[in-house]
Amino acid sequence: MDKYVCGPCGYVYDPAEGDADGGIDPGTAFKDLPEDWVCPVCGASKDEFEKE
């Protein structure tokens, strides 16, 4: 699965790790994240991420 990078802060969403603090289980693809999910570092929305 592809990793995605937050444009504003550089956080990398890695599907293999998920986002434990955000309630996202490991193995969750970026496209399957809830639409209201935001970057856990800076709060940017999904549309501000780009494929790594």
Short mmCIF file of N, CA and C in Angstrom, two decimals, residues 20-47:
data_model
loop_
_atom_site.label_atom_id
_atom_site.label_comp_id
_atom_site.label_asym_id
_atom_site.label_seq_id
_atom_site.Cartn_x
_atom_site.Cartn_y
_atom_site.Cartn_z
N ALA A 20 -2.89 5.07 15.37
CA ALA A 20 -3.45 4.58 16.64
C ALA A 20 -4.17 5.68 17.41
N ASP A 21 -3.58 6.87 17.47
CA ASP A 21 -4.20 7.97 18.21
C ASP A 21 -5.52 8.42 17.58
N GLY A 22 -5.62 8.23 16.26
CA GLY A 22 -6.84 8.62 15.55
C GLY A 22 -7.83 7.48 15.39
N GLY A 23 -7.52 6.32 15.99
CA GLY A 23 -8.43 5.19 15.92
C GLY A 23 -8.39 4.44 14.60
N ILE A 24 -7.31 4.60 13.85
CA ILE A 24 -7.17 3.94 12.55
C ILE A 24 -6.29 2.70 12.71
N ASP A 25 -6.85 1.56 12.38
CA ASP A 25 -6.13 0.29 12.54
C ASP A 25 -5.02 0.14 11.50
N PRO A 26 -3.93 -0.56 11.88
CA PRO A 26 -2.91 -0.90 10.89
C PRO A 26 -3.55 -1.68 9.73
N GLY A 27 -3.05 -1.43 8.53
CA GLY A 27 -3.60 -2.10 7.35
C GLY A 27 -4.68 -1.29 6.65
N THR A 28 -4.99 -0.09 7.16
CA THR A 28 -6.02 0.76 6.55
C THR A 28 -5.41 1.62 5.45
N ALA A 29 -5.85 1.40 4.21
CA ALA A 29 -5.36 2.18 3.07
C ALA A 29 -5.78 3.64 3.21
N PHE A 30 -4.98 4.54 2.65
CA PHE A 30 -5.30 5.97 2.72
C PHE A 30 -6.69 6.26 2.17
N LYS A 31 -7.02 5.61 1.05
CA LYS A 31 -8.34 5.86 0.43
C LYS A 31 -9.50 5.41 1.32
N ASP A 32 -9.21 4.52 2.28
CA ASP A 32 -10.25 4.02 3.18
C ASP A 32 -10.36 4.81 4.48
N LEU A 33 -9.51 5.82 4.65
CA LEU A 33 -9.62 6.67 5.85
C LEU A 33 -10.92 7.45 5.78
N PRO A 34 -11.54 7.72 6.93
CA PRO A 34 -12.76 8.53 6.93
C PRO A 34 -12.50 9.90 6.31
N GLU A 35 -13.51 10.46 5.67
CA GLU A 35 -13.35 11.77 5.01
C GLU A 35 -12.99 12.86 6.01
N ASP A 36 -13.39 12.70 7.27
CA ASP A 36 -13.10 13.73 8.27
C ASP A 36 -11.78 13.49 9.01
N TRP A 37 -11.02 12.46 8.58
CA TRP A 37 -9.71 12.22 9.18
C TRP A 37 -8.78 13.38 8.85
N VAL A 38 -7.96 13.79 9.82
CA VAL A 38 -7.01 14.88 9.61
C VAL A 38 -5.62 14.44 10.06
N CYS A 39 -4.61 15.14 9.59
CA CYS A 39 -3.24 14.86 9.96
C CYS A 39 -3.11 14.94 11.49
N PRO A 40 -2.54 13.89 12.10
CA PRO A 40 -2.42 13.91 13.56
C PRO A 40 -1.39 14.91 14.08
N VAL A 41 -0.58 15.46 13.19
CA VAL A 41 0.44 16.42 13.62
C VAL A 41 -0.06 17.86 13.49
N CYS A 42 -0.59 18.20 12.30
CA CYS A 42 -0.96 19.61 12.08
C CYS A 42 -2.44 19.85 11.82
N GLY A 43 -3.22 18.77 11.68
CA GLY A 43 -4.66 18.95 11.48
C GLY A 43 -5.08 19.19 10.03
N ALA A 44 -4.16 19.02 9.08
CA ALA A 44 -4.50 19.22 7.66
C ALA A 44 -5.48 18.14 7.20
N SER A 45 -6.33 18.49 6.25
CA SER A 45 -7.32 17.53 5.74
C SER A 45 -6.67 16.56 4.74
N LYS A 46 -7.40 15.50 4.41
CA LYS A 46 -6.89 14.46 3.51
C LYS A 46 -6.46 15.03 2.15
N ASP A 47 -7.14 16.07 1.67
CA ASP A 47 -6.83 16.60 0.34
C ASP A 47 -5.50 17.34 0.30
#
